[in-house]
Amino acid sequence: EAVMEQHYFTTQEAAKYLRTTTGQLANLRLRGEGPPFIKLKRKCLYEVSEIKNWLDRHKVKTVEV
């Protein structure tokens, strides 16, 4: 049975991946609107697959006229 390795981003890595700032991620965390994260003492970690799922849930499909 294969063990799937999980990958985590620091706040800085997540911000770079999402092309935003660490401050914007902090604001999203405070409002409960950002991607799920794990808090270890004062450090926040973001699971890469959770960030991708969060992005997928925020996709907007345009309607052609």
Short mmCIF file of N, CA and C in Angstrom, two decimals:
data_model
loop_
_atom_site.label_atom_id
_atom_site.label_comp_id
_atom_site.label_asym_id
_atom_site.label_seq_id
_atom_site.Cartn_x
_atom_site.Cartn_y
_atom_site.Cartn_z
N GLU A 1 0.85 -1.18 0.00
CA GLU A 1 0.00 0.00 0.00
C GLU A 1 0.90 1.24 0.00
N ALA A 2 0.72 2.07 -1.00
CA ALA A 2 1.56 3.27 -1.14
C ALA A 2 1.10 4.36 -0.18
N VAL A 3 2.07 5.00 0.44
CA VAL A 3 1.76 6.12 1.33
C VAL A 3 1.90 7.40 0.52
N MET A 4 0.83 8.19 0.50
CA MET A 4 0.86 9.43 -0.25
C MET A 4 1.46 10.53 0.61
N GLU A 5 2.52 11.14 0.12
CA GLU A 5 3.17 12.20 0.87
C GLU A 5 2.40 13.50 0.69
N GLN A 6 2.16 14.19 1.80
CA GLN A 6 1.44 15.45 1.73
C GLN A 6 2.45 16.59 1.67
N HIS A 7 2.13 17.60 0.88
CA HIS A 7 3.00 18.74 0.73
C HIS A 7 2.34 19.97 1.33
N TYR A 8 3.11 20.74 2.06
CA TYR A 8 2.59 21.92 2.73
C TYR A 8 3.39 23.15 2.33
N PHE A 9 2.69 24.28 2.22
CA PHE A 9 3.31 25.57 1.96
C PHE A 9 3.32 26.38 3.25
N THR A 10 4.37 27.16 3.44
CA THR A 10 4.34 28.19 4.47
C THR A 10 3.43 29.30 3.96
N THR A 11 3.14 30.27 4.81
CA THR A 11 2.31 31.40 4.38
C THR A 11 2.98 32.12 3.20
N GLN A 12 4.29 32.29 3.28
CA GLN A 12 5.01 32.98 2.20
C GLN A 12 4.92 32.19 0.89
N GLU A 13 5.08 30.88 0.97
CA GLU A 13 5.00 30.04 -0.23
C GLU A 13 3.59 30.03 -0.80
N ALA A 14 2.58 29.96 0.09
CA ALA A 14 1.19 29.97 -0.36
C ALA A 14 0.86 31.30 -1.03
N ALA A 15 1.33 32.39 -0.47
CA ALA A 15 1.07 33.71 -1.05
C ALA A 15 1.69 33.81 -2.44
N LYS A 16 2.92 33.32 -2.58
CA LYS A 16 3.58 33.35 -3.88
C LYS A 16 2.81 32.50 -4.88
N TYR A 17 2.38 31.29 -4.46
CA TYR A 17 1.63 30.38 -5.32
C TYR A 17 0.32 31.03 -5.78
N LEU A 18 -0.34 31.74 -4.87
CA LEU A 18 -1.63 32.38 -5.17
C LEU A 18 -1.46 33.77 -5.78
N ARG A 19 -0.20 34.21 -5.93
CA ARG A 19 0.10 35.53 -6.48
C ARG A 19 -0.59 36.64 -5.70
N THR A 20 -0.43 36.56 -4.38
CA THR A 20 -0.98 37.57 -3.49
C THR A 20 0.06 37.85 -2.41
N THR A 21 -0.33 38.58 -1.39
CA THR A 21 0.60 38.91 -0.31
C THR A 21 0.29 38.09 0.93
N THR A 22 1.27 38.03 1.82
CA THR A 22 1.04 37.33 3.09
C THR A 22 -0.01 38.08 3.90
N GLY A 23 -0.06 39.40 3.77
CA GLY A 23 -1.07 40.20 4.46
C GLY A 23 -2.48 39.88 3.99
N GLN A 24 -2.64 39.69 2.68
CA GLN A 24 -3.96 39.33 2.14
C GLN A 24 -4.37 37.96 2.65
N LEU A 25 -3.43 37.02 2.72
CA LEU A 25 -3.75 35.70 3.27
C LEU A 25 -4.17 35.81 4.73
N ALA A 26 -3.48 36.67 5.49
CA ALA A 26 -3.84 36.87 6.90
C ALA A 26 -5.25 37.43 7.00
N ASN A 27 -5.60 38.38 6.13
CA ASN A 27 -6.96 38.94 6.14
C ASN A 27 -7.99 37.87 5.81
N LEU A 28 -7.69 37.03 4.83
CA LEU A 28 -8.61 35.94 4.48
C LEU A 28 -8.78 34.97 5.64
N ARG A 29 -7.68 34.68 6.36
CA ARG A 29 -7.76 33.79 7.53
C ARG A 29 -8.66 34.40 8.59
N LEU A 30 -8.48 35.68 8.86
CA LEU A 30 -9.27 36.36 9.90
C LEU A 30 -10.77 36.33 9.57
N ARG A 31 -11.09 36.48 8.29
CA ARG A 31 -12.50 36.49 7.87
C ARG A 31 -13.04 35.09 7.61
N GLY A 32 -12.16 34.07 7.69
CA GLY A 32 -12.61 32.70 7.44
C GLY A 32 -12.93 32.44 5.98
N GLU A 33 -12.31 33.20 5.09
CA GLU A 33 -12.62 33.10 3.66
C GLU A 33 -11.51 32.46 2.84
N GLY A 34 -10.36 32.24 3.43
CA GLY A 34 -9.23 31.73 2.67
C GLY A 34 -9.19 30.22 2.62
N PRO A 35 -8.13 29.69 2.02
CA PRO A 35 -7.97 28.24 1.98
C PRO A 35 -7.75 27.68 3.38
N PRO A 36 -8.17 26.44 3.63
CA PRO A 36 -7.96 25.83 4.94
C PRO A 36 -6.47 25.82 5.29
N PHE A 37 -6.18 25.97 6.57
CA PHE A 37 -4.79 25.98 7.01
C PHE A 37 -4.65 25.26 8.33
N ILE A 38 -3.43 24.91 8.66
CA ILE A 38 -3.10 24.25 9.92
C ILE A 38 -2.29 25.24 10.72
N LYS A 39 -2.67 25.44 11.98
CA LYS A 39 -1.93 26.38 12.82
C LYS A 39 -1.09 25.60 13.83
N LEU A 40 0.21 25.82 13.76
CA LEU A 40 1.14 25.21 14.70
C LEU A 40 1.81 26.35 15.46
N LYS A 41 1.38 26.55 16.70
CA LYS A 41 1.84 27.69 17.49
C LYS A 41 1.55 28.97 16.71
N ARG A 42 2.57 29.68 16.26
CA ARG A 42 2.31 30.92 15.52
C ARG A 42 2.47 30.74 14.02
N LYS A 43 2.72 29.52 13.58
CA LYS A 43 2.98 29.25 12.16
C LYS A 43 1.73 28.65 11.50
N CYS A 44 1.43 29.13 10.30
CA CYS A 44 0.32 28.57 9.53
C CYS A 44 0.89 27.80 8.35
N LEU A 45 0.36 26.61 8.14
CA LEU A 45 0.75 25.79 7.00
C LEU A 45 -0.46 25.51 6.13
N TYR A 46 -0.25 25.53 4.84
CA TYR A 46 -1.32 25.28 3.88
C TYR A 46 -1.00 24.01 3.10
N GLU A 47 -1.91 23.05 3.12
CA GLU A 47 -1.73 21.84 2.32
C GLU A 47 -1.98 22.19 0.86
N VAL A 48 -1.05 21.83 0.00
CA VAL A 48 -1.13 22.20 -1.42
C VAL A 48 -2.46 21.75 -2.03
N SER A 49 -2.87 20.52 -1.75
CA SER A 49 -4.12 20.02 -2.34
C SER A 49 -5.33 20.83 -1.86
N GLU A 50 -5.29 21.32 -0.62
CA GLU A 50 -6.39 22.15 -0.10
C GLU A 50 -6.44 23.50 -0.81
N ILE A 51 -5.27 24.06 -1.12
CA ILE A 51 -5.24 25.33 -1.85
C ILE A 51 -5.86 25.13 -3.23
N LYS A 52 -5.49 24.03 -3.90
CA LYS A 52 -6.04 23.75 -5.23
C LYS A 52 -7.55 23.55 -5.17
N ASN A 53 -8.04 22.83 -4.15
CA ASN A 53 -9.48 22.63 -3.98
C ASN A 53 -10.19 23.96 -3.75
N TRP A 54 -9.58 24.82 -2.93
CA TRP A 54 -10.15 26.13 -2.63
C TRP A 54 -10.25 26.97 -3.90
N LEU A 55 -9.20 26.93 -4.72
CA LEU A 55 -9.23 27.66 -5.99
C LEU A 55 -10.33 27.12 -6.89
N ASP A 56 -10.46 25.79 -6.96
CA ASP A 56 -11.51 25.19 -7.81
C ASP A 56 -12.90 25.64 -7.37
N ARG A 57 -13.11 25.77 -6.07
CA ARG A 57 -14.43 26.21 -5.58
C ARG A 57 -14.71 27.67 -5.90
N HIS A 58 -13.69 28.42 -6.27
CA HIS A 58 -13.87 29.84 -6.58
C HIS A 58 -13.81 30.15 -8.07
N LYS A 59 -13.84 29.11 -8.88
CA LYS A 59 -13.85 29.32 -10.33
C LYS A 59 -15.16 29.99 -10.73
N VAL A 60 -15.05 30.92 -11.65
CA VAL A 60 -16.24 31.59 -12.17
C VAL A 60 -16.33 31.25 -13.66
N LYS A 61 -17.47 30.74 -14.04
CA LYS A 61 -17.67 30.43 -15.44
C LYS A 61 -18.43 31.60 -16.08
N THR A 62 -17.87 32.07 -17.19
CA THR A 62 -18.54 33.17 -17.89
C THR A 62 -19.57 32.62 -18.86
N VAL A 63 -20.57 33.43 -19.12
CA VAL A 63 -21.63 33.03 -20.04
C VAL A 63 -21.44 33.82 -21.33
N GLU A 64 -21.35 33.10 -22.43
CA GLU A 64 -21.21 33.80 -23.71
C GLU A 64 -22.57 34.33 -24.13
N VAL A 65 -22.55 35.53 -24.69
CA VAL A 65 -23.80 36.19 -25.09
C VAL A 65 -24.03 36.00 -26.57
#
